[in-house]
PDB file of C-alpha atoms and ligand atoms in Angstrom:
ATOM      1  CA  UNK Q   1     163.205-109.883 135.477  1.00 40.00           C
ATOM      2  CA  UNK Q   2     165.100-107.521 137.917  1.00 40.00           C
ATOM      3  CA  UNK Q   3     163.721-109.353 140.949  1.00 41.00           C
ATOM      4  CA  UNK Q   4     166.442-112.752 139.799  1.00 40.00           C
ATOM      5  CA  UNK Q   5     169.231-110.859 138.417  1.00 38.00           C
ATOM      6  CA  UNK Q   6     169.268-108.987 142.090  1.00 39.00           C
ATOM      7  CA  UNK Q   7     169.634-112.290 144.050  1.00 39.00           C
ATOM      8  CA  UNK Q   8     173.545-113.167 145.060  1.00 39.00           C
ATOM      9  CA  UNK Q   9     174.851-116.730 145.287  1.00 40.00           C
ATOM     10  CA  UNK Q  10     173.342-119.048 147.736  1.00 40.00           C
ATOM     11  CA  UNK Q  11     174.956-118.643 151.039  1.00 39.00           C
ATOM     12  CA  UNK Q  12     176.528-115.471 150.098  1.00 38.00           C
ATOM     13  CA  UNK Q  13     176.645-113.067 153.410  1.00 37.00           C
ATOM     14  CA  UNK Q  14     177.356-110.682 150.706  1.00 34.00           C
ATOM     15  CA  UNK Q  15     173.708-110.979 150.009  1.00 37.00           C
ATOM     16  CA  UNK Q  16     172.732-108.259 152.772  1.00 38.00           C
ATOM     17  CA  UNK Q  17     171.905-105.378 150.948  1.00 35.00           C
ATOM     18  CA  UNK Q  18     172.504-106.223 147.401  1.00 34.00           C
ATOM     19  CA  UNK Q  19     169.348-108.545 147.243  1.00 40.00           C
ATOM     20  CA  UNK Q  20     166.064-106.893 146.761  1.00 41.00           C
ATOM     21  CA  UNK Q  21     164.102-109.995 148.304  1.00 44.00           C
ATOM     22  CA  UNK Q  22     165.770-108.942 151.279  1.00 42.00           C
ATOM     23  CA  UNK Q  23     164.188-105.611 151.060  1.00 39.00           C
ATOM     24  CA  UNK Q  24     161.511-106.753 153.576  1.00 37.00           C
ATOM     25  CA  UNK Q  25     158.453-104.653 153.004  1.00 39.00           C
ATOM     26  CA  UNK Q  26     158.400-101.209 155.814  1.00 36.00           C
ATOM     27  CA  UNK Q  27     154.898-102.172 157.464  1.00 38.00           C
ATOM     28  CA  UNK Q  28     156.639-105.539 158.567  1.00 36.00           C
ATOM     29  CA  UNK Q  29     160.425-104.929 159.409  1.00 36.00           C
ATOM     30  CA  UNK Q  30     160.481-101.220 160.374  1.00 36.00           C
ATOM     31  CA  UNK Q  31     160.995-100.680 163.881  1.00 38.00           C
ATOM     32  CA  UNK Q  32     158.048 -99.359 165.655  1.00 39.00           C
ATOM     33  CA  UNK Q  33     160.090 -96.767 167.327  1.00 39.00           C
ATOM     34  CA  UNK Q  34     160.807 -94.730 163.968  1.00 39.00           C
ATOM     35  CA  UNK Q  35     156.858 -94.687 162.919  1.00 39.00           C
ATOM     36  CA  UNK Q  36     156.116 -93.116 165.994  1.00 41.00           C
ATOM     37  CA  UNK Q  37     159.162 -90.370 165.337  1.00 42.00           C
ATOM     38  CA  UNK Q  38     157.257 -89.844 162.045  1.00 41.00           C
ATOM     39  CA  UNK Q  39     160.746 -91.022 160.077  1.00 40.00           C
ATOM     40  CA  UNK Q  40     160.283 -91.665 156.696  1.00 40.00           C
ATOM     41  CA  UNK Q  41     160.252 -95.730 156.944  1.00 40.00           C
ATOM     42  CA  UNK Q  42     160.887 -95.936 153.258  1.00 39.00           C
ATOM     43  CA  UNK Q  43     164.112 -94.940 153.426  1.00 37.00           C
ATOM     44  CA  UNK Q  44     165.272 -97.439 156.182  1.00 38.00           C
ATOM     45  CA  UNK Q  45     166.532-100.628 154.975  1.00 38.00           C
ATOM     46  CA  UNK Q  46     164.471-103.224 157.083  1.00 39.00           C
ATOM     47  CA  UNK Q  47     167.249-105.617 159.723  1.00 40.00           C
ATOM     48  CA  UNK Q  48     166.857-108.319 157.235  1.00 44.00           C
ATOM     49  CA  UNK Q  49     171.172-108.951 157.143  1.00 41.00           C
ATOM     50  CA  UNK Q  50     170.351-110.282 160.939  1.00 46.00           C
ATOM     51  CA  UNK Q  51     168.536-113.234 158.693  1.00 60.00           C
ATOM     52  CA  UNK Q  52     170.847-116.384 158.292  1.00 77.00           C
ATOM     53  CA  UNK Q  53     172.108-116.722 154.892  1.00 90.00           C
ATOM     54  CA  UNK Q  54     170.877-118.859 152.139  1.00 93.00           C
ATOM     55  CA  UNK Q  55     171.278-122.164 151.698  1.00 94.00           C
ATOM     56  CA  UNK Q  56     173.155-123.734 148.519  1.00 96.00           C
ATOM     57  CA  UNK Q  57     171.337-124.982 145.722  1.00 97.00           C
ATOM     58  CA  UNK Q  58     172.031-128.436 144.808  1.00 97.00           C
ATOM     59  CA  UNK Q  59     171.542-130.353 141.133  1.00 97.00           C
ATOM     60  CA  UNK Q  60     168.829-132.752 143.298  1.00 97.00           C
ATOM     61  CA  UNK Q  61     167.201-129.197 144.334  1.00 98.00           C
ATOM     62  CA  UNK Q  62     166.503-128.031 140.366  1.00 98.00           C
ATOM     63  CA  UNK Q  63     164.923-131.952 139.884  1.00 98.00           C
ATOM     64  CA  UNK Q  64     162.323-131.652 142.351  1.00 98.00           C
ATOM     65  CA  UNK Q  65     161.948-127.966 141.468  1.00 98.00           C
ATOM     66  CA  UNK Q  66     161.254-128.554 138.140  1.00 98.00           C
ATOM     67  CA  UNK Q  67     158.825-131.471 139.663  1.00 98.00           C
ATOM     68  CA  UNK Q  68     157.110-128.677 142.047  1.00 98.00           C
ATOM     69  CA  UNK Q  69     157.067-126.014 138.702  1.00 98.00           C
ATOM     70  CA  UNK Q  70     155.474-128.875 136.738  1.00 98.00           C
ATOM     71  CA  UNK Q  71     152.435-129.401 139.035  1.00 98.00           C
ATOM     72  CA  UNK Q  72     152.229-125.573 139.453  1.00 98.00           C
ATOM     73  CA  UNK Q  73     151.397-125.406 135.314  1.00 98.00           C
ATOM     74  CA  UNK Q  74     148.351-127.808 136.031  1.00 98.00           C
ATOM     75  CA  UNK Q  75     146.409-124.961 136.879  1.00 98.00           C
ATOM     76  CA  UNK Q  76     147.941-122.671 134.549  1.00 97.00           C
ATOM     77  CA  UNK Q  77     145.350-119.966 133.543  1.00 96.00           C
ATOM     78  CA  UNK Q  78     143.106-120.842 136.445  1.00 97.00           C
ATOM     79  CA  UNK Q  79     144.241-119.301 139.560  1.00 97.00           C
ATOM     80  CA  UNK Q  80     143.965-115.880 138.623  1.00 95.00           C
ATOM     81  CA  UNK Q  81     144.060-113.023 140.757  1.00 93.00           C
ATOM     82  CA  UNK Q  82     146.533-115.465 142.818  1.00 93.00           C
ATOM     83  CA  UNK Q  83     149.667-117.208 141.777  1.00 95.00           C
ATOM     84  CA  UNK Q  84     150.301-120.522 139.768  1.00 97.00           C
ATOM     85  CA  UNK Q  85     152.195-122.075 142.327  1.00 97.00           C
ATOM     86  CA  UNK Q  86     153.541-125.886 142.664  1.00 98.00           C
ATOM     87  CA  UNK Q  87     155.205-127.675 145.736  1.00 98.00           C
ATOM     88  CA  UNK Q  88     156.769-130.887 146.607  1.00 98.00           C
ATOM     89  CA  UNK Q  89     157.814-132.460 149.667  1.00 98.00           C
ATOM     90  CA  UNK Q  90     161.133-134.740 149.778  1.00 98.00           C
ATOM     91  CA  UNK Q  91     162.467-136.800 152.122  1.00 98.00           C
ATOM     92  CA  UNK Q  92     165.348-139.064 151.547  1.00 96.00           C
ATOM     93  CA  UNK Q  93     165.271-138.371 147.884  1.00 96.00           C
ATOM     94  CA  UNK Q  94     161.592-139.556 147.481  1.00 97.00           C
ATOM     95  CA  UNK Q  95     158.567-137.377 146.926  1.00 98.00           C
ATOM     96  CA  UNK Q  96     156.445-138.199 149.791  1.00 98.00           C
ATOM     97  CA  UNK Q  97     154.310-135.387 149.288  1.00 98.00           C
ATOM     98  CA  UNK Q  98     152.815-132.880 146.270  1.00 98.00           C
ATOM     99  CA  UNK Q  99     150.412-130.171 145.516  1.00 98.00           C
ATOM    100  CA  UNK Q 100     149.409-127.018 143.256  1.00 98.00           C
ATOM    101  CA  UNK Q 101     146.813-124.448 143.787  1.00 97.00           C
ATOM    102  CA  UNK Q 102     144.305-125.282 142.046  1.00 98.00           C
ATOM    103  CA  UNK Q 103     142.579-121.997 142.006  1.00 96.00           C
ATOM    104  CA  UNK Q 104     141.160-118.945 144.247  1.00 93.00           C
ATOM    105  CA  UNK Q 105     139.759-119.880 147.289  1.00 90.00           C
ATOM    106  CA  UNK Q 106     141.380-122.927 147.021  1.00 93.00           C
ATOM    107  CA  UNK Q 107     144.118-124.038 149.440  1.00 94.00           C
ATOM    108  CA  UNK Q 108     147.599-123.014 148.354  1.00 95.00           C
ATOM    109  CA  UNK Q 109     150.007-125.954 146.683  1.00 97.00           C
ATOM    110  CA  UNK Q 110     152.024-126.558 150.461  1.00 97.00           C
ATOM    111  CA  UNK Q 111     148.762-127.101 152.134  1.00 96.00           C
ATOM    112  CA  UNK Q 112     148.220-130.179 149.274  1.00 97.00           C
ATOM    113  CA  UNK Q 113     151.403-131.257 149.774  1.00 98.00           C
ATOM    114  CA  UNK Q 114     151.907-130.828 153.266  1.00 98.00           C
ATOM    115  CA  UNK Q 115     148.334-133.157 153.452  1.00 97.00           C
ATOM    116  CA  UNK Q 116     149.831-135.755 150.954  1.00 98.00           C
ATOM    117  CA  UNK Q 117     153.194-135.996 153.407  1.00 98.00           C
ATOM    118  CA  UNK Q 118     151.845-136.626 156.746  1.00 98.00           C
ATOM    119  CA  UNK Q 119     154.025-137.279 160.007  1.00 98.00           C
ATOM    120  CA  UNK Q 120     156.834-137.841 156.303  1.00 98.00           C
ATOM    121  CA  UNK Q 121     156.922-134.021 155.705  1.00 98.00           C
ATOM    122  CA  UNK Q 122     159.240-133.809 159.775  1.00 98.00           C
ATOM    123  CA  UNK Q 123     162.553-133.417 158.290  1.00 98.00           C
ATOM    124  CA  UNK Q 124     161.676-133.434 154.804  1.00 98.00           C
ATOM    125  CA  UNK Q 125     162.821-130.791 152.443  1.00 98.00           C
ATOM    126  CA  UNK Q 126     159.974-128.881 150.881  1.00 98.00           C
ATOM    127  CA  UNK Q 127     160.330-127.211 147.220  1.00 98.00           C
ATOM    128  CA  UNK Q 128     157.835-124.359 146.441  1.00 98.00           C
ATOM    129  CA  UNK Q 129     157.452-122.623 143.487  1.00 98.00           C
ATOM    130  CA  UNK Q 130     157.011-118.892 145.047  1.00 96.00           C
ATOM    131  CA  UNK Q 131     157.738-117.621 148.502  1.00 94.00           C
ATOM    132  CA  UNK Q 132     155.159-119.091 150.711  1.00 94.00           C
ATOM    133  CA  UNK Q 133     152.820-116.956 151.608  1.00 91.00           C
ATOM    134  CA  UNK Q 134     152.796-115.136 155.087  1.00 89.00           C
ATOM    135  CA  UNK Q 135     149.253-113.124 155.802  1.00 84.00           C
ATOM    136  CA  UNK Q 136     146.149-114.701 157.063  1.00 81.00           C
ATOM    137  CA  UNK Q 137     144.207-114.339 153.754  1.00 75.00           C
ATOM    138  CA  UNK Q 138     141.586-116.362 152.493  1.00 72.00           C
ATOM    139  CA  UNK Q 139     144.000-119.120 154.172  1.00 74.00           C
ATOM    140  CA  UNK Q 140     146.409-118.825 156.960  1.00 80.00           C
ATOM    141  CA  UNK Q 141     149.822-118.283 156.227  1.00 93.00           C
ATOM    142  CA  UNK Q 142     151.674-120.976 154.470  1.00 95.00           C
ATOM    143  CA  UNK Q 143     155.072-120.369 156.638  1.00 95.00           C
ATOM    144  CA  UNK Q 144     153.458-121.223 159.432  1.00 95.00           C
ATOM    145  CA  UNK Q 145     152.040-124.516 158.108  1.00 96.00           C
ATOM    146  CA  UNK Q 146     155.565-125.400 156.956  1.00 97.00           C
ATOM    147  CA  UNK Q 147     157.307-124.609 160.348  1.00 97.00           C
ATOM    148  CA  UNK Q 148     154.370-126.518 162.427  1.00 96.00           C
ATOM    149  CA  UNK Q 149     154.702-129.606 159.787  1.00 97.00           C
ATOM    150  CA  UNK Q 150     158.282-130.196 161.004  1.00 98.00           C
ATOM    151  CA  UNK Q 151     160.169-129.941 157.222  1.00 98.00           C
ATOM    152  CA  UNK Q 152     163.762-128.920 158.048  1.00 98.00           C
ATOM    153  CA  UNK Q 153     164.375-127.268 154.537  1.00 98.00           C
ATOM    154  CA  UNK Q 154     162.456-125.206 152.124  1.00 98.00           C
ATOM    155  CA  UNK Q 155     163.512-124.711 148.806  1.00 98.00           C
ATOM    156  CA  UNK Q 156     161.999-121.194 147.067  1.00 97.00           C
ATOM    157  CA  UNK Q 157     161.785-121.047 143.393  1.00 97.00           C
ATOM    158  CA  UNK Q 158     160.850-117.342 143.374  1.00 96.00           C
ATOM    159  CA  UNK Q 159     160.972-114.605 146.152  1.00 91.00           C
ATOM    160  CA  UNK Q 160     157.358-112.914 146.310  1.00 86.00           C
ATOM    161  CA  UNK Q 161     157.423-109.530 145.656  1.00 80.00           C
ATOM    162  CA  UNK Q 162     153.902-109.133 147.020  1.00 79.00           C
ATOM    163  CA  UNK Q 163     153.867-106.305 149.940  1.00 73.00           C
ATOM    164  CA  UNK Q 164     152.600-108.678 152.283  1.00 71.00           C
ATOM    165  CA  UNK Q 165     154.262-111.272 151.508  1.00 74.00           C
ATOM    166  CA  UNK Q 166     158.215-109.936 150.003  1.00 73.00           C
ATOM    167  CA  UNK Q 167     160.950-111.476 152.351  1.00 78.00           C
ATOM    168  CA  UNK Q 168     158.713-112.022 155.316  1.00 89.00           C
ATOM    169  CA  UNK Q 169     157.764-115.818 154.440  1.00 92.00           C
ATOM    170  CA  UNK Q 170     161.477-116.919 154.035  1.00 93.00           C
ATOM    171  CA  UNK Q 171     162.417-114.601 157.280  1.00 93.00           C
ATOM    172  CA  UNK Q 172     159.690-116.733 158.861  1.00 94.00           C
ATOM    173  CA  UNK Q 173     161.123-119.825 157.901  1.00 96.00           C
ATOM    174  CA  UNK Q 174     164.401-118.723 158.568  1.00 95.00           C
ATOM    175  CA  UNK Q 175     163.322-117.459 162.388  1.00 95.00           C
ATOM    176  CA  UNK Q 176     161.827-121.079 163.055  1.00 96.00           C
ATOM    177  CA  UNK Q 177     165.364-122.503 162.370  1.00 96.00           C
ATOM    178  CA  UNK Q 178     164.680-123.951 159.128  1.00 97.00           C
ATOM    179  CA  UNK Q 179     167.163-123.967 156.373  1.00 97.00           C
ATOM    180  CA  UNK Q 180     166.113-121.705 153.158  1.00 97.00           C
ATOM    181  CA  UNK Q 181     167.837-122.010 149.733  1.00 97.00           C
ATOM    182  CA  UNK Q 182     166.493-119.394 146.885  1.00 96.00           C
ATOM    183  CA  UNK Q 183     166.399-120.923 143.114  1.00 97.00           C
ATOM    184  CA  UNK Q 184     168.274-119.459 140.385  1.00 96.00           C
ATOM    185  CA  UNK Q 185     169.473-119.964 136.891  1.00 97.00           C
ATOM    186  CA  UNK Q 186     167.068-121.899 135.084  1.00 98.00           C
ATOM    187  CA  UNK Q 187     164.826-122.394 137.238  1.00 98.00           C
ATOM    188  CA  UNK Q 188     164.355-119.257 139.085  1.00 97.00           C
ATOM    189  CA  UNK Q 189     163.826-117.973 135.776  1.00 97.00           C
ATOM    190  CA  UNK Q 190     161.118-120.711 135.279  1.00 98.00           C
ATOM    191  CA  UNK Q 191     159.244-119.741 138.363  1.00 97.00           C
ATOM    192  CA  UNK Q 192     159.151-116.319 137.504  1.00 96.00           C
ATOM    193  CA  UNK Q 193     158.134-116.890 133.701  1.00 97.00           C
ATOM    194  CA  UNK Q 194     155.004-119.120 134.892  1.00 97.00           C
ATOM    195  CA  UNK Q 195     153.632-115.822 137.143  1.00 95.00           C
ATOM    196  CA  UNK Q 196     155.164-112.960 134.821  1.00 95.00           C
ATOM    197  CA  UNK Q 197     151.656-111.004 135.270  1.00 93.00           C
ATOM    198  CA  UNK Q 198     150.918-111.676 138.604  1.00 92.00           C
ATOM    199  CA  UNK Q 199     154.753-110.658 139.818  1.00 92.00           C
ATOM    200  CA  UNK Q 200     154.645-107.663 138.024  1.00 92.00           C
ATOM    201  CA  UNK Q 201     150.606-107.003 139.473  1.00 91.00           C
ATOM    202  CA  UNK Q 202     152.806-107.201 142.915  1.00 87.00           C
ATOM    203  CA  UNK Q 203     155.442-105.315 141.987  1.00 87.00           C
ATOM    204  CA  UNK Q 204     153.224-102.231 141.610  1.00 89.00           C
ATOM    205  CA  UNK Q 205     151.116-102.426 144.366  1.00 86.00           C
ATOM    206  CA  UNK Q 206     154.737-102.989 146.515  1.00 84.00           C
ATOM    207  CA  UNK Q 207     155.846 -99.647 144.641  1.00 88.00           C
ATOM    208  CA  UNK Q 208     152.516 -98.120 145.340  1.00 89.00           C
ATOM    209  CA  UNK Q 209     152.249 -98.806 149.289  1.00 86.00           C
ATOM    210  CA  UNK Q 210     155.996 -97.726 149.655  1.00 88.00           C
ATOM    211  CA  UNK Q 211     154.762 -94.395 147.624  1.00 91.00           C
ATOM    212  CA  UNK Q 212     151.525 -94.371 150.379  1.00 91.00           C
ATOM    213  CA  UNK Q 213     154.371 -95.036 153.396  1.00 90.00           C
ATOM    214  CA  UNK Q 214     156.009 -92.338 152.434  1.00 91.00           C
ATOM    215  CA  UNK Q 215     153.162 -89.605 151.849  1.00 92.00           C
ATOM    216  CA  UNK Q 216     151.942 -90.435 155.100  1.00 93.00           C
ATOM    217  CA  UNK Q 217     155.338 -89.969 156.864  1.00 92.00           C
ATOM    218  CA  UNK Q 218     155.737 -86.618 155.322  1.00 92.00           C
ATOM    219  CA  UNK Q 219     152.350 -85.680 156.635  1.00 91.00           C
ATOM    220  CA  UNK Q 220     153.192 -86.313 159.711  1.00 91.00           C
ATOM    221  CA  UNK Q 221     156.626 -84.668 159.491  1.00 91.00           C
ATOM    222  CA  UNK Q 222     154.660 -81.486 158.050  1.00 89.00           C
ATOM    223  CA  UNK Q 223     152.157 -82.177 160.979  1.00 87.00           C
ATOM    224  CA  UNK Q 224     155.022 -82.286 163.804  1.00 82.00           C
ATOM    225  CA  UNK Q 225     157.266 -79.231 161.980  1.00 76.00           C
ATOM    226  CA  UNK Q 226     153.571 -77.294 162.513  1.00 71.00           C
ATOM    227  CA  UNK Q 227     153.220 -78.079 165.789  1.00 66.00           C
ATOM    228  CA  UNK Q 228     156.422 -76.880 166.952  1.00 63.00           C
TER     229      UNK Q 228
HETATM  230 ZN1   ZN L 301     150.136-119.824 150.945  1.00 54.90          ZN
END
């Protein structure tokens, strides 16, 4: 899929503007100034390059991501319209921590595993199978119960191409001073092979509200070039 051939090498600062997971979604990144100038918002590039770059992927890292893709396939089949996602938490080289989503409704896999690690999960590395999520849905936002558990590092198997969530749970993570690394190779390819319907579900509806961003800014350009 596009979405892993895009990604650069860990740690890259090339990765500003060549990745498309750091195409942040317009209703999050664009500056509130150019909405209100009635600027097209699809065409900006969202200030993502300010995020700090990746961090490297290690052998240890594809272990305990293959651990965190295993539990996700527990549920395989079952958490439709949402995600199969897995996640482990590791400190000092032992799980101390480990969840999936079980299904909708449910809480996500880093709640589980977040639960399972206690005061362990401070400092811990956590390994998640998709971008944690970053909206209040039927849950709140999985970032935020990362960065209040303390782990220093998160570990994403798969960005989330999901409009509300693309980019904006790893800048999250990222702005609370904890250390991201993005899967690839095998793995990466794993992670998006176990959610092949729901990332390309996403996919659309991220091409569809950039196509809805953009018919409303030309609206409102026709609307101002009226008006004048
Ligand atoms: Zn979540």
């Amino acid at each position: 899929m596009a979405l892993a051939r895009s990604v650069p090498a860990a740690g890259s600062s090339r990765a500003c503007g060549t990745s498309k997971l750091r195409r942040a979604p317009v209703s999050v990144a664009a500056p509130a100034a150019s909405a209100a100038r009635g600027a097209a918002p699809t065409r900006r590039r969202a200030p993502m390059c300010a995020a700090a770059a990746l961090s490297p992927v290690t052998g240890e890292d594809r272990v305990f991501m293959n651990a965190a893709l295993d539990l996700a396939m527990r549920a395989y089949g079952k958490t439709h319209p949402n995600p199969h996602v897995g996640c482990v938490i590791v400190r000092d080289g032992a799980v101390v921590g480990e969840g999936f989503h079980p299904q909708a409704g449910q809480p996500h896999a880093e709640v589980f595993a977040l639960r399972g690690a206690g005061q362990a999960a401070r400092g811990a590395t956590a390994y998640v199978t998709l971008e944690p999520c970053n909206h209040y849905g039927r849950t709140p936002p999985c970032s935020q119960a990362l960065v209040e558990a303390g782990v220093a590092r998160v570990v994403v198997g798969a960005g989330d191409p999901n409009p509300l969530v693309a980019a904006a749970g790893i800048a999250t993570l990222q702005a609370a001073g904890i250390e991201v690394a993005l899967m690839d190779g095998a793995e990466n390819a794993r992670a998006l092979d176990i959610n092949r319907d729901f990332l390309a579900r996403m996919e659309a509806e991220a091409r569809e509200s950039a196509a809805q961003a953009a018919a409303i800014a030309a609206k409102r350009a026709a609307a101002g070039a009226a008006t004048r």
